[in-house]
Short mmCIF file of C-alpha atoms in Angstrom, two decimals:
data_model
loop_
_atom_site.label_atom_id
_atom_site.label_comp_id
_atom_site.label_asym_id
_atom_site.label_seq_id
_atom_site.Cartn_x
_atom_site.Cartn_y
_atom_site.Cartn_z
CA MET A 1201 -96.80 -58.73 74.23
CA PRO A 1202 -100.60 -59.01 73.48
CA ILE A 1203 -101.16 -60.93 70.48
CA SER A 1204 -102.46 -57.57 68.44
CA ALA A 1205 -99.56 -55.28 69.52
CA THR A 1206 -97.57 -58.30 67.97
CA ARG A 1207 -99.60 -58.71 64.55
CA GLN A 1208 -99.57 -54.62 64.09
CA ARG A 1209 -95.90 -54.47 64.64
CA TRP A 1210 -95.56 -57.83 62.11
CA GLY A 1211 -97.91 -55.81 59.84
CA VAL A 1212 -95.89 -52.59 59.68
CA LEU A 1213 -92.58 -54.64 59.06
CA ARG A 1214 -94.60 -56.06 56.10
CA SER A 1215 -95.51 -52.67 54.92
CA LEU A 1216 -91.90 -51.67 54.94
CA GLY A 1217 -91.23 -54.91 52.62
CA ALA A 1218 -93.58 -53.92 50.44
CA LEU A 1219 -91.80 -50.12 50.06
CA LEU A 1220 -88.63 -51.93 49.34
CA ASP A 1221 -89.86 -54.30 46.93
CA SER A 1222 -93.29 -54.19 46.29
CA GLU A 1223 -93.05 -57.21 43.46
CA ARG A 1224 -91.00 -59.39 45.39
CA HIS A 1225 -92.72 -58.65 48.67
CA PHE A 1226 -96.55 -59.56 46.95
CA ARG A 1227 -95.52 -62.62 44.92
CA ARG A 1228 -93.50 -64.05 48.32
CA ARG A 1229 -97.22 -63.08 50.36
CA ALA A 1230 -99.19 -65.32 47.84
CA ARG A 1231 -96.73 -68.42 47.60
CA SER A 1232 -99.74 -70.29 50.22
CA GLY A 1233 -102.01 -69.88 47.18
CA LYS A 1234 -104.57 -68.28 49.83
CA PRO A 1235 -105.88 -64.21 50.00
CA PHE A 1236 -103.66 -62.61 52.27
CA GLY A 1237 -104.12 -59.65 54.23
CA MET A 1238 -101.48 -56.63 54.48
CA GLN A 1239 -101.27 -52.96 56.52
CA ILE A 1240 -101.84 -50.21 54.57
CA PRO A 1241 -101.17 -46.66 56.05
CA GLY A 1242 -104.37 -44.86 56.26
CA LEU A 1243 -106.41 -47.61 54.98
CA GLY A 1244 -105.95 -50.30 57.55
CA GLU A 1245 -105.67 -54.27 56.43
CA VAL A 1246 -106.55 -54.55 53.31
CA LEU A 1247 -107.61 -58.36 51.82
CA PHE A 1248 -106.04 -59.24 48.69
CA ALA A 1249 -106.86 -61.57 46.23
CA SER A 1250 -103.83 -62.91 44.37
CA ARG A 1251 -105.58 -66.04 42.43
CA SER A 1252 -107.63 -66.03 39.36
CA ASP A 1253 -110.22 -67.83 41.23
CA HIS A 1254 -110.15 -64.92 44.01
CA VAL A 1255 -110.26 -62.38 41.46
CA ARG A 1256 -113.41 -63.72 39.92
CA GLU A 1257 -114.89 -63.49 43.33
CA PHE A 1258 -113.69 -60.01 43.85
CA LEU A 1259 -115.67 -58.92 40.61
CA ALA A 1260 -118.38 -60.39 41.87
CA ILE A 1261 -118.82 -57.53 44.51
CA ALA A 1262 -121.45 -55.29 43.01
CA PRO A 1263 -119.94 -51.75 41.73
CA ALA A 1264 -122.44 -50.17 44.07
CA SER A 1265 -121.42 -51.78 47.10
CA THR A 1266 -117.55 -50.35 46.59
CA THR A 1267 -115.60 -46.81 46.59
CA PRO A 1268 -112.14 -45.81 45.99
CA PRO A 1269 -110.52 -46.09 49.36
CA LEU A 1270 -109.49 -42.65 51.02
CA PRO A 1271 -107.14 -41.58 52.00
CA ASN A 1272 -105.12 -41.91 48.72
CA PRO A 1273 -101.93 -41.74 48.68
CA ILE A 1274 -102.10 -39.90 45.08
CA GLU A 1275 -104.62 -37.25 46.04
CA PRO A 1276 -102.27 -34.57 46.98
CA VAL A 1277 -100.96 -34.95 43.08
CA VAL A 1278 -104.36 -35.16 41.12
CA GLY A 1279 -107.05 -33.77 43.31
CA THR A 1280 -109.98 -34.72 45.55
CA GLY A 1281 -112.22 -34.30 42.19
CA SER A 1282 -109.81 -36.57 40.20
CA ILE A 1283 -111.69 -39.21 38.23
CA ILE A 1284 -109.47 -41.52 40.21
CA LEU A 1285 -111.16 -40.76 43.78
CA LEU A 1286 -114.84 -40.04 42.71
CA ASP A 1287 -117.83 -41.96 43.04
CA GLY A 1288 -121.43 -42.87 42.22
CA GLU A 1289 -122.76 -40.52 39.41
CA PRO A 1290 -119.83 -37.91 39.52
CA HIS A 1291 -117.62 -40.54 38.40
CA ARG A 1292 -119.67 -42.01 36.01
CA ARG A 1293 -120.28 -38.83 34.43
CA GLU A 1294 -116.58 -37.61 34.48
CA ARG A 1295 -115.95 -41.01 32.54
CA ALA A 1296 -118.27 -40.94 29.87
CA ARG A 1297 -116.50 -37.24 29.20
CA LEU A 1298 -113.42 -38.94 29.18
CA LEU A 1299 -113.40 -42.12 27.25
CA PRO A 1300 -114.58 -40.74 23.88
CA ALA A 1301 -111.38 -38.71 24.05
CA LEU A 1302 -108.98 -41.54 24.53
CA GLN A 1303 -110.15 -44.12 22.37
CA GLY A 1304 -110.76 -45.53 19.12
CA GLU A 1305 -109.87 -42.93 15.84
CA ARG A 1306 -108.96 -39.96 17.68
CA ILE A 1307 -106.49 -41.23 19.88
CA ARG A 1308 -104.94 -43.38 16.75
CA ARG A 1309 -104.60 -40.03 14.91
CA TYR A 1310 -101.99 -39.15 17.52
CA ALA A 1311 -99.44 -42.02 16.25
CA PRO A 1312 -97.47 -39.97 14.52
CA ALA A 1313 -96.97 -37.20 16.80
CA MET A 1314 -96.18 -39.59 19.05
CA ALA A 1315 -93.20 -41.00 16.81
CA ALA A 1316 -91.98 -37.32 16.35
CA ALA A 1317 -91.46 -36.91 20.06
CA THR A 1318 -89.81 -39.89 20.19
CA ARG A 1319 -87.32 -38.72 17.46
CA ASP A 1320 -87.23 -35.33 18.79
CA GLN A 1321 -85.38 -37.00 22.22
CA ILE A 1322 -83.38 -39.22 20.21
CA ALA A 1323 -81.84 -36.34 18.41
CA THR A 1324 -80.25 -35.27 21.42
CA TRP A 1325 -78.69 -38.76 22.32
CA THR A 1326 -74.96 -38.72 21.58
CA PRO A 1327 -73.30 -41.82 20.11
CA GLY A 1328 -71.20 -43.74 22.71
CA SER A 1329 -72.93 -41.95 25.88
CA PRO A 1330 -74.99 -43.37 28.40
CA ILE A 1331 -78.85 -42.90 28.42
CA ASP A 1332 -80.84 -43.31 31.61
CA ALA A 1333 -83.84 -45.07 30.02
CA ARG A 1334 -86.47 -43.99 32.56
CA ASP A 1335 -85.37 -40.20 32.46
CA ALA A 1336 -85.50 -40.22 28.50
CA ALA A 1337 -88.72 -42.36 28.59
CA GLN A 1338 -90.32 -39.73 30.93
CA THR A 1339 -89.69 -36.98 28.59
CA ILE A 1340 -91.12 -38.30 25.67
CA THR A 1341 -94.30 -39.37 27.13
CA LEU A 1342 -94.81 -36.27 28.81
CA GLU A 1343 -94.23 -34.37 25.45
CA ILE A 1344 -96.55 -36.73 24.02
CA ILE A 1345 -99.25 -35.61 26.47
CA VAL A 1346 -98.22 -32.03 26.63
CA ARG A 1347 -98.69 -32.13 22.82
CA ALA A 1348 -101.84 -34.53 22.37
CA ILE A 1349 -103.77 -33.97 25.89
CA PHE A 1350 -103.52 -29.96 25.96
CA GLY A 1351 -102.43 -29.09 22.29
CA VAL A 1352 -99.11 -27.52 23.34
CA THR A 1353 -97.01 -27.00 20.48
CA GLU A 1354 -94.56 -24.05 20.96
CA ARG A 1355 -91.12 -26.21 22.09
CA ASP A 1356 -90.66 -23.22 25.09
CA ARG A 1357 -93.75 -23.98 26.54
CA SER A 1358 -93.65 -27.55 26.29
CA ALA A 1359 -90.36 -27.84 27.87
CA GLU A 1360 -91.49 -25.45 30.74
CA PHE A 1361 -94.45 -28.08 31.45
CA VAL A 1362 -92.09 -31.30 31.06
CA SER A 1363 -89.56 -29.65 33.57
CA VAL A 1364 -92.11 -28.84 36.07
CA VAL A 1365 -93.81 -31.89 36.10
CA LYS A 1366 -90.71 -33.81 36.32
CA SER A 1367 -89.58 -31.61 39.15
CA MET A 1368 -92.98 -32.13 41.11
CA MET A 1369 -93.03 -35.76 40.74
CA GLY A 1370 -89.47 -35.94 42.22
CA ALA A 1371 -90.58 -34.09 45.42
CA TYR A 1372 -93.55 -36.66 46.26
CA VAL A 1373 -91.60 -39.13 47.76
CA ALA A 1374 -92.76 -42.13 49.23
CA PRO A 1375 -92.84 -40.67 52.90
CA LEU A 1376 -95.37 -38.01 51.44
CA MET A 1377 -97.62 -40.89 50.12
CA PHE A 1378 -97.72 -42.62 52.84
CA PHE A 1379 -97.89 -40.91 56.03
CA PRO A 1380 -99.89 -38.09 55.89
CA PRO A 1381 -98.65 -36.38 58.95
CA LEU A 1382 -95.76 -35.65 56.79
CA ARG A 1383 -97.85 -33.12 54.72
CA ARG A 1384 -96.72 -30.06 56.52
CA ALA A 1385 -94.23 -27.46 55.54
CA PRO A 1386 -92.85 -26.48 59.14
CA GLY A 1387 -90.84 -22.85 58.99
CA GLY A 1388 -91.98 -23.30 54.99
CA LEU A 1389 -89.36 -25.78 54.48
CA GLY A 1390 -89.04 -29.51 53.49
CA PRO A 1391 -90.44 -32.12 51.06
CA TRP A 1392 -94.18 -31.15 51.31
CA ARG A 1393 -93.15 -27.45 50.47
CA ARG A 1394 -91.12 -28.12 47.57
CA PHE A 1395 -93.95 -30.74 46.05
CA THR A 1396 -96.83 -27.86 46.79
CA ARG A 1397 -94.55 -25.25 45.11
CA ARG A 1398 -94.21 -27.13 42.24
CA ARG A 1399 -97.92 -28.19 42.22
CA GLY A 1400 -98.74 -24.47 42.22
CA GLU A 1401 -96.58 -24.04 38.69
CA LEU A 1402 -97.85 -26.85 37.03
CA ASP A 1403 -101.77 -25.47 37.94
CA ARG A 1404 -100.75 -21.86 36.77
CA LEU A 1405 -99.55 -23.42 33.54
CA LEU A 1406 -102.41 -25.68 33.15
CA SER A 1407 -104.88 -22.53 33.79
CA GLY A 1408 -102.86 -20.53 31.17
CA GLN A 1409 -104.29 -23.36 28.68
CA ILE A 1410 -107.67 -23.77 29.81
CA ALA A 1411 -108.07 -19.69 29.67
CA ALA A 1412 -106.58 -20.19 25.73
CA ARG A 1413 -109.18 -22.98 24.84
CA ARG A 1414 -111.79 -21.25 26.40
CA ALA A 1415 -111.50 -18.20 24.35
CA SER A 1416 -111.18 -19.93 21.37
CA ASP A 1417 -112.98 -22.62 18.94
CA CYS A 1418 -112.46 -25.92 20.65
CA SER A 1419 -113.91 -27.78 17.43
CA ALA A 1420 -110.93 -26.18 15.80
CA HIS A 1421 -108.30 -28.00 17.96
CA ASP A 1422 -107.92 -31.58 17.90
CA ASP A 1423 -106.34 -32.02 21.33
CA VAL A 1424 -108.12 -33.67 24.72
CA LEU A 1425 -108.31 -30.73 26.33
CA SER A 1426 -110.45 -29.15 23.65
CA VAL A 1427 -112.60 -32.31 23.34
CA LEU A 1428 -113.31 -31.98 27.32
CA LEU A 1429 -114.32 -28.44 27.16
CA ALA A 1430 -116.62 -28.81 23.95
CA ASN A 1431 -118.26 -31.02 26.09
CA ASP A 1432 -118.68 -29.11 28.78
CA ASP A 1433 -121.41 -26.61 27.54
CA ASP A 1434 -124.45 -28.40 29.48
CA GLU A 1435 -122.67 -28.97 32.73
CA PRO A 1436 -120.10 -26.52 32.90
CA ARG A 1437 -116.85 -27.11 35.51
CA THR A 1438 -114.59 -24.59 37.22
CA ASP A 1439 -111.05 -24.38 36.20
CA ASP A 1440 -110.41 -26.06 39.14
CA GLU A 1441 -112.24 -29.02 38.45
CA VAL A 1442 -110.94 -29.16 34.84
CA ARG A 1443 -107.21 -29.05 36.41
CA GLN A 1444 -107.85 -31.98 38.20
CA GLN A 1445 -108.68 -33.92 35.45
CA LEU A 1446 -105.91 -32.54 33.32
CA ARG A 1447 -103.57 -33.66 36.27
CA THR A 1448 -104.81 -36.88 36.23
CA LEU A 1449 -104.24 -37.20 32.85
CA LEU A 1450 -100.69 -35.84 33.01
CA VAL A 1451 -99.47 -37.30 35.83
CA SER A 1452 -101.04 -40.92 35.90
CA GLY A 1453 -100.24 -41.08 31.89
CA HIS A 1454 -97.13 -40.09 31.92
CA GLU A 1455 -95.82 -41.82 34.88
CA THR A 1456 -97.23 -45.10 34.43
CA THR A 1457 -96.33 -45.24 30.39
CA ALA A 1458 -92.76 -44.16 31.20
CA THR A 1459 -91.76 -46.85 33.72
CA THR A 1460 -93.16 -49.63 31.66
CA LEU A 1461 -91.11 -48.27 28.44
CA ALA A 1462 -87.99 -48.24 30.95
CA TRP A 1463 -88.64 -51.83 31.49
CA ALA A 1464 -89.69 -52.96 28.17
CA LEU A 1465 -86.27 -51.52 26.97
CA TYR A 1466 -84.43 -53.17 29.77
CA HIS A 1467 -85.45 -56.47 29.17
CA VAL A 1468 -85.54 -56.11 25.21
CA HIS A 1469 -81.31 -55.34 25.67
CA ARG A 1470 -80.53 -57.95 28.05
CA ASP A 1471 -81.77 -60.84 25.92
CA ASP A 1472 -80.85 -60.82 22.60
CA LEU A 1473 -83.05 -63.44 20.97
CA VAL A 1474 -86.10 -60.75 22.27
CA ARG A 1475 -84.28 -58.25 20.68
CA LYS A 1476 -83.21 -59.94 17.42
CA ARG A 1477 -87.03 -61.34 16.94
CA LEU A 1478 -88.35 -57.88 17.90
CA LEU A 1479 -86.09 -55.91 15.14
CA ASP A 1480 -86.88 -58.45 12.44
CA GLU A 1481 -90.57 -58.19 12.98
CA LEU A 1482 -90.09 -54.37 12.78
CA ALA A 1483 -87.88 -54.09 9.62
CA ALA A 1484 -90.85 -55.92 7.75
CA ASP A 1485 -93.18 -53.01 8.70
CA GLY A 1486 -91.97 -50.27 11.16
CA SER A 1487 -94.35 -47.37 10.17
CA ALA A 1488 -95.98 -45.54 12.63
CA ASP A 1489 -99.27 -46.71 12.00
CA ARG A 1490 -98.36 -50.33 11.70
CA LEU A 1491 -96.55 -50.36 15.27
CA PRO A 1492 -99.76 -51.00 17.43
CA LYS A 1493 -100.95 -54.15 15.32
CA LEU A 1494 -97.28 -56.04 15.17
CA PRO A 1495 -97.83 -58.70 17.38
CA TYR A 1496 -94.74 -59.78 18.87
CA LEU A 1497 -94.14 -55.89 19.77
CA ASN A 1498 -97.56 -55.79 21.41
CA ALA A 1499 -96.30 -59.34 23.31
CA VAL A 1500 -93.35 -57.54 24.46
CA ILE A 1501 -94.95 -54.61 25.97
CA ALA A 1502 -97.93 -57.31 27.41
CA GLU A 1503 -94.77 -59.60 29.14
CA THR A 1504 -93.61 -56.76 30.55
CA LEU A 1505 -96.99 -54.95 32.02
CA ARG A 1506 -96.84 -58.59 33.24
CA LEU A 1507 -93.73 -58.84 35.07
CA HIS A 1508 -93.77 -55.03 36.39
CA PRO A 1509 -97.73 -53.85 37.17
CA THR A 1510 -96.49 -50.13 37.46
CA VAL A 1511 -99.83 -49.70 39.62
CA SER A 1512 -99.20 -52.80 41.86
CA ILE A 1513 -103.00 -52.96 43.89
CA VAL A 1514 -106.45 -52.54 42.87
CA VAL A 1515 -108.06 -51.55 45.89
CA ARG A 1516 -111.90 -50.70 46.96
CA ARG A 1517 -113.33 -49.70 50.14
CA LEU A 1518 -116.61 -51.80 50.99
CA LYS A 1519 -119.98 -50.07 51.74
CA HIS A 1520 -121.95 -52.93 52.63
CA PRO A 1521 -120.71 -56.02 54.18
CA VAL A 1522 -120.05 -59.12 52.17
CA THR A 1523 -118.29 -62.28 52.36
CA ALA A 1524 -115.31 -62.76 50.47
CA TRP A 1525 -113.08 -65.72 50.04
CA LYS A 1526 -114.73 -67.06 53.20
CA ASN A 1527 -114.07 -63.89 54.99
CA SER A 1528 -116.84 -61.78 56.54
CA ARG A 1529 -115.44 -58.53 55.41
CA ALA A 1530 -117.56 -55.31 57.10
CA ARG A 1531 -118.66 -51.99 55.86
CA GLY A 1532 -115.14 -49.82 55.77
CA ASP A 1533 -113.24 -52.56 55.11
CA VAL A 1534 -110.81 -52.43 52.33
CA VAL A 1535 -110.42 -55.73 49.86
CA GLY A 1536 -108.09 -55.73 46.30
CA VAL A 1537 -106.13 -57.38 43.91
CA ALA A 1538 -101.88 -57.85 44.32
CA LEU A 1539 -100.95 -57.44 40.57
CA PRO A 1540 -97.76 -58.96 40.92
CA ALA A 1541 -98.83 -62.08 42.62
CA LEU A 1542 -101.81 -62.41 40.42
CA HIS A 1543 -99.34 -62.11 37.21
CA SER A 1544 -97.11 -64.79 38.75
CA ASP A 1545 -99.21 -67.53 39.49
CA PRO A 1546 -97.72 -70.57 38.76
CA ALA A 1547 -101.25 -72.08 37.47
CA VAL A 1548 -101.58 -69.69 34.78
CA TRP A 1549 -97.45 -68.72 33.84
CA PRO A 1550 -95.27 -71.54 34.08
CA ASP A 1551 -91.52 -69.86 35.24
CA PRO A 1552 -93.39 -66.85 36.08
CA GLN A 1553 -90.27 -64.93 36.65
CA HIS A 1554 -88.91 -65.47 33.05
CA PHE A 1555 -89.23 -62.75 30.77
CA SER A 1556 -91.32 -64.35 27.80
CA PRO A 1557 -93.30 -62.27 25.43
CA ASP A 1558 -94.49 -65.70 23.70
CA ARG A 1559 -96.87 -66.52 26.41
CA PHE A 1560 -99.20 -63.69 24.96
CA LEU A 1561 -98.98 -65.31 21.46
CA ALA A 1562 -99.88 -68.81 22.68
CA ARG A 1563 -103.14 -67.72 24.20
CA LYS A 1564 -105.01 -64.32 25.32
CA PRO A 1565 -105.24 -64.76 29.22
CA THR A 1566 -108.78 -63.70 31.07
CA PRO A 1567 -108.90 -60.30 33.23
CA GLN A 1568 -109.14 -62.65 35.94
CA GLU A 1569 -105.63 -63.62 34.99
CA TYR A 1570 -103.95 -60.38 33.96
CA SER A 1571 -105.07 -57.17 34.13
CA PRO A 1572 -102.41 -54.29 34.21
CA PHE A 1573 -105.06 -51.47 33.92
CA GLY A 1574 -107.20 -52.46 36.39
CA TYR A 1575 -111.00 -53.85 36.54
CA GLY A 1576 -114.71 -52.97 35.22
CA HIS A 1577 -115.52 -49.11 35.46
CA ARG A 1578 -112.60 -47.96 36.77
CA ARG A 1579 -110.35 -49.42 34.64
CA CYS A 1580 -107.85 -46.93 33.73
CA PRO A 1581 -109.92 -44.73 30.58
CA GLY A 1582 -106.65 -44.03 29.28
CA ALA A 1583 -105.37 -47.87 28.79
CA ALA A 1584 -105.79 -47.76 24.48
CA PHE A 1585 -103.97 -44.34 24.97
CA ALA A 1586 -101.11 -46.21 27.02
CA ASN A 1587 -100.80 -49.04 24.50
CA LEU A 1588 -100.62 -47.26 21.37
CA GLU A 1589 -98.03 -44.86 23.27
CA LEU A 1590 -95.99 -47.71 24.18
CA ALA A 1591 -95.84 -49.23 20.78
CA VAL A 1592 -95.25 -46.33 18.87
CA ILE A 1593 -92.67 -45.01 21.42
CA LEU A 1594 -90.39 -48.63 21.92
CA GLY A 1595 -91.00 -49.37 17.94
CA THR A 1596 -89.64 -46.11 16.81
CA ILE A 1597 -87.01 -46.27 19.42
CA LEU A 1598 -85.47 -49.49 18.27
CA THR A 1599 -85.83 -48.50 14.24
CA THR A 1600 -84.39 -45.07 14.50
CA VAL A 1601 -81.19 -46.02 17.27
CA GLU A 1602 -79.08 -48.94 18.57
CA LEU A 1603 -78.77 -49.02 22.50
CA ARG A 1604 -76.26 -51.80 24.07
CA MET A 1605 -76.70 -52.58 27.51
CA SER A 1606 -73.46 -53.35 29.34
CA GLU A 1607 -72.24 -56.76 30.06
CA GLN A 1608 -72.10 -55.92 33.74
CA GLU A 1609 -75.33 -54.94 33.75
CA ARG A 1610 -76.66 -58.04 32.25
CA ARG A 1611 -74.96 -59.97 34.60
CA ARG A 1612 -76.80 -58.07 37.77
CA LYS A 1613 -80.20 -58.99 39.40
CA PRO A 1614 -82.92 -56.92 37.91
CA PRO A 1615 -83.70 -53.62 40.17
CA ARG A 1616 -86.02 -54.13 42.55
CA SER A 1617 -89.95 -52.19 42.42
CA ILE A 1618 -90.45 -49.62 44.51
CA PRO A 1619 -93.53 -47.39 45.14
CA ARG A 1620 -93.00 -43.83 44.30
CA GLY A 1621 -95.46 -41.02 43.04
CA ILE A 1622 -98.15 -42.64 40.55
CA ALA A 1623 -96.30 -46.18 39.73
CA ALA A 1624 -93.90 -48.77 40.97
CA LEU A 1625 -89.99 -47.47 40.06
CA PRO A 1626 -87.05 -49.31 39.07
CA SER A 1627 -84.95 -49.31 42.22
CA ARG A 1628 -81.68 -48.01 40.22
CA ARG A 1629 -81.36 -46.33 36.73
CA ILE A 1630 -81.78 -48.47 33.81
CA THR A 1631 -78.50 -46.95 31.85
CA LEU A 1632 -78.26 -48.02 28.09
CA GLU A 1633 -75.18 -47.32 25.46
CA VAL A 1634 -76.29 -45.15 22.19
CA VAL A 1635 -74.26 -47.14 19.71
CA ARG A 1636 -75.33 -45.40 16.89
CA ARG A 1637 -78.38 -43.71 15.01
CA LEU A 1638 -79.59 -46.03 12.17
#
């Protein structure tokens, strides 16, 4: 068998390994300390950096020399006009519209609503019963986005948004992400048909909300949609263009945060010392407006994102030839950063598999060492919103209800991390028992 065919088959097997456990796969590939190649369906071989000095070289590539690689696994969810996939001036313009709505004092005003959405979910929990941590986190984060991003306050309509998005993301399974030929609906049936039907239902809800805001005085509302439409006077966008950005905010904003929250609840309830220290800090000052400023709470969140970056890879397609890591890369090649590998470099993170929030109290890592929200002009525009949301939700849960992890779960190995939808999710349910309300 020719060598090229052997390498191609070996590359496919490695890709399957990443689908079964993305974090472990990238950590193992990075053990040599060198950049490594990996076959990704639709992208070809991607050359990945996995050490801080390699990332520094990645960041030195001029932004004008790169573009988002297409086809992108999340394109069917967010749309081709999503800020994630735009390039050049359209990307700069859309980012300039989004950033003011997702930073600073504007998002800090959402903290009480975030805490309220969390308490509403906790009110449905029954002492003595189990909860699925990620499902509960998904409901909370969706409620927050529906309230803060879209300004939906009616309970029935909010519940409809939550139900439709959960159903849509549940239908967008890994094979549809990575194998575009499966994006067909033979006989009008199958997973692709289920996904597109749910996406259509979401677009119907979004269109209704857009129409309501266009018909009102946007300045009278404090939600992100109103900010976006208020800034739309000079260059009006179609409803479809607005829907694509809203789908991006809705899907990427809740999926990644919900997964991080589930992992945080897992580690906090698996380690009694971490939990006690966190509860002590919250008991001293756990008000909603203070939660984002608590050092240990934020260290717990940062350590969770280090161990479990919800988006495992940052990738760019080259517009021009470059030399990266002593490799000549041609126009059209794809290069990137493998975050699970970068965040597990033993030269930077001693005992990297151990959950230790103190790492982030001892020093602040550089972006070349730690960057769960991406890099540069393509860094997630909702990063500040996500950090605020994580602090408020986690702090509110721990000060409102006592949860417990079973001894059986404590003794098990941690779940694997598998790509699905926007994020890499735990491979099994993270189940906690409701002990009592506080």
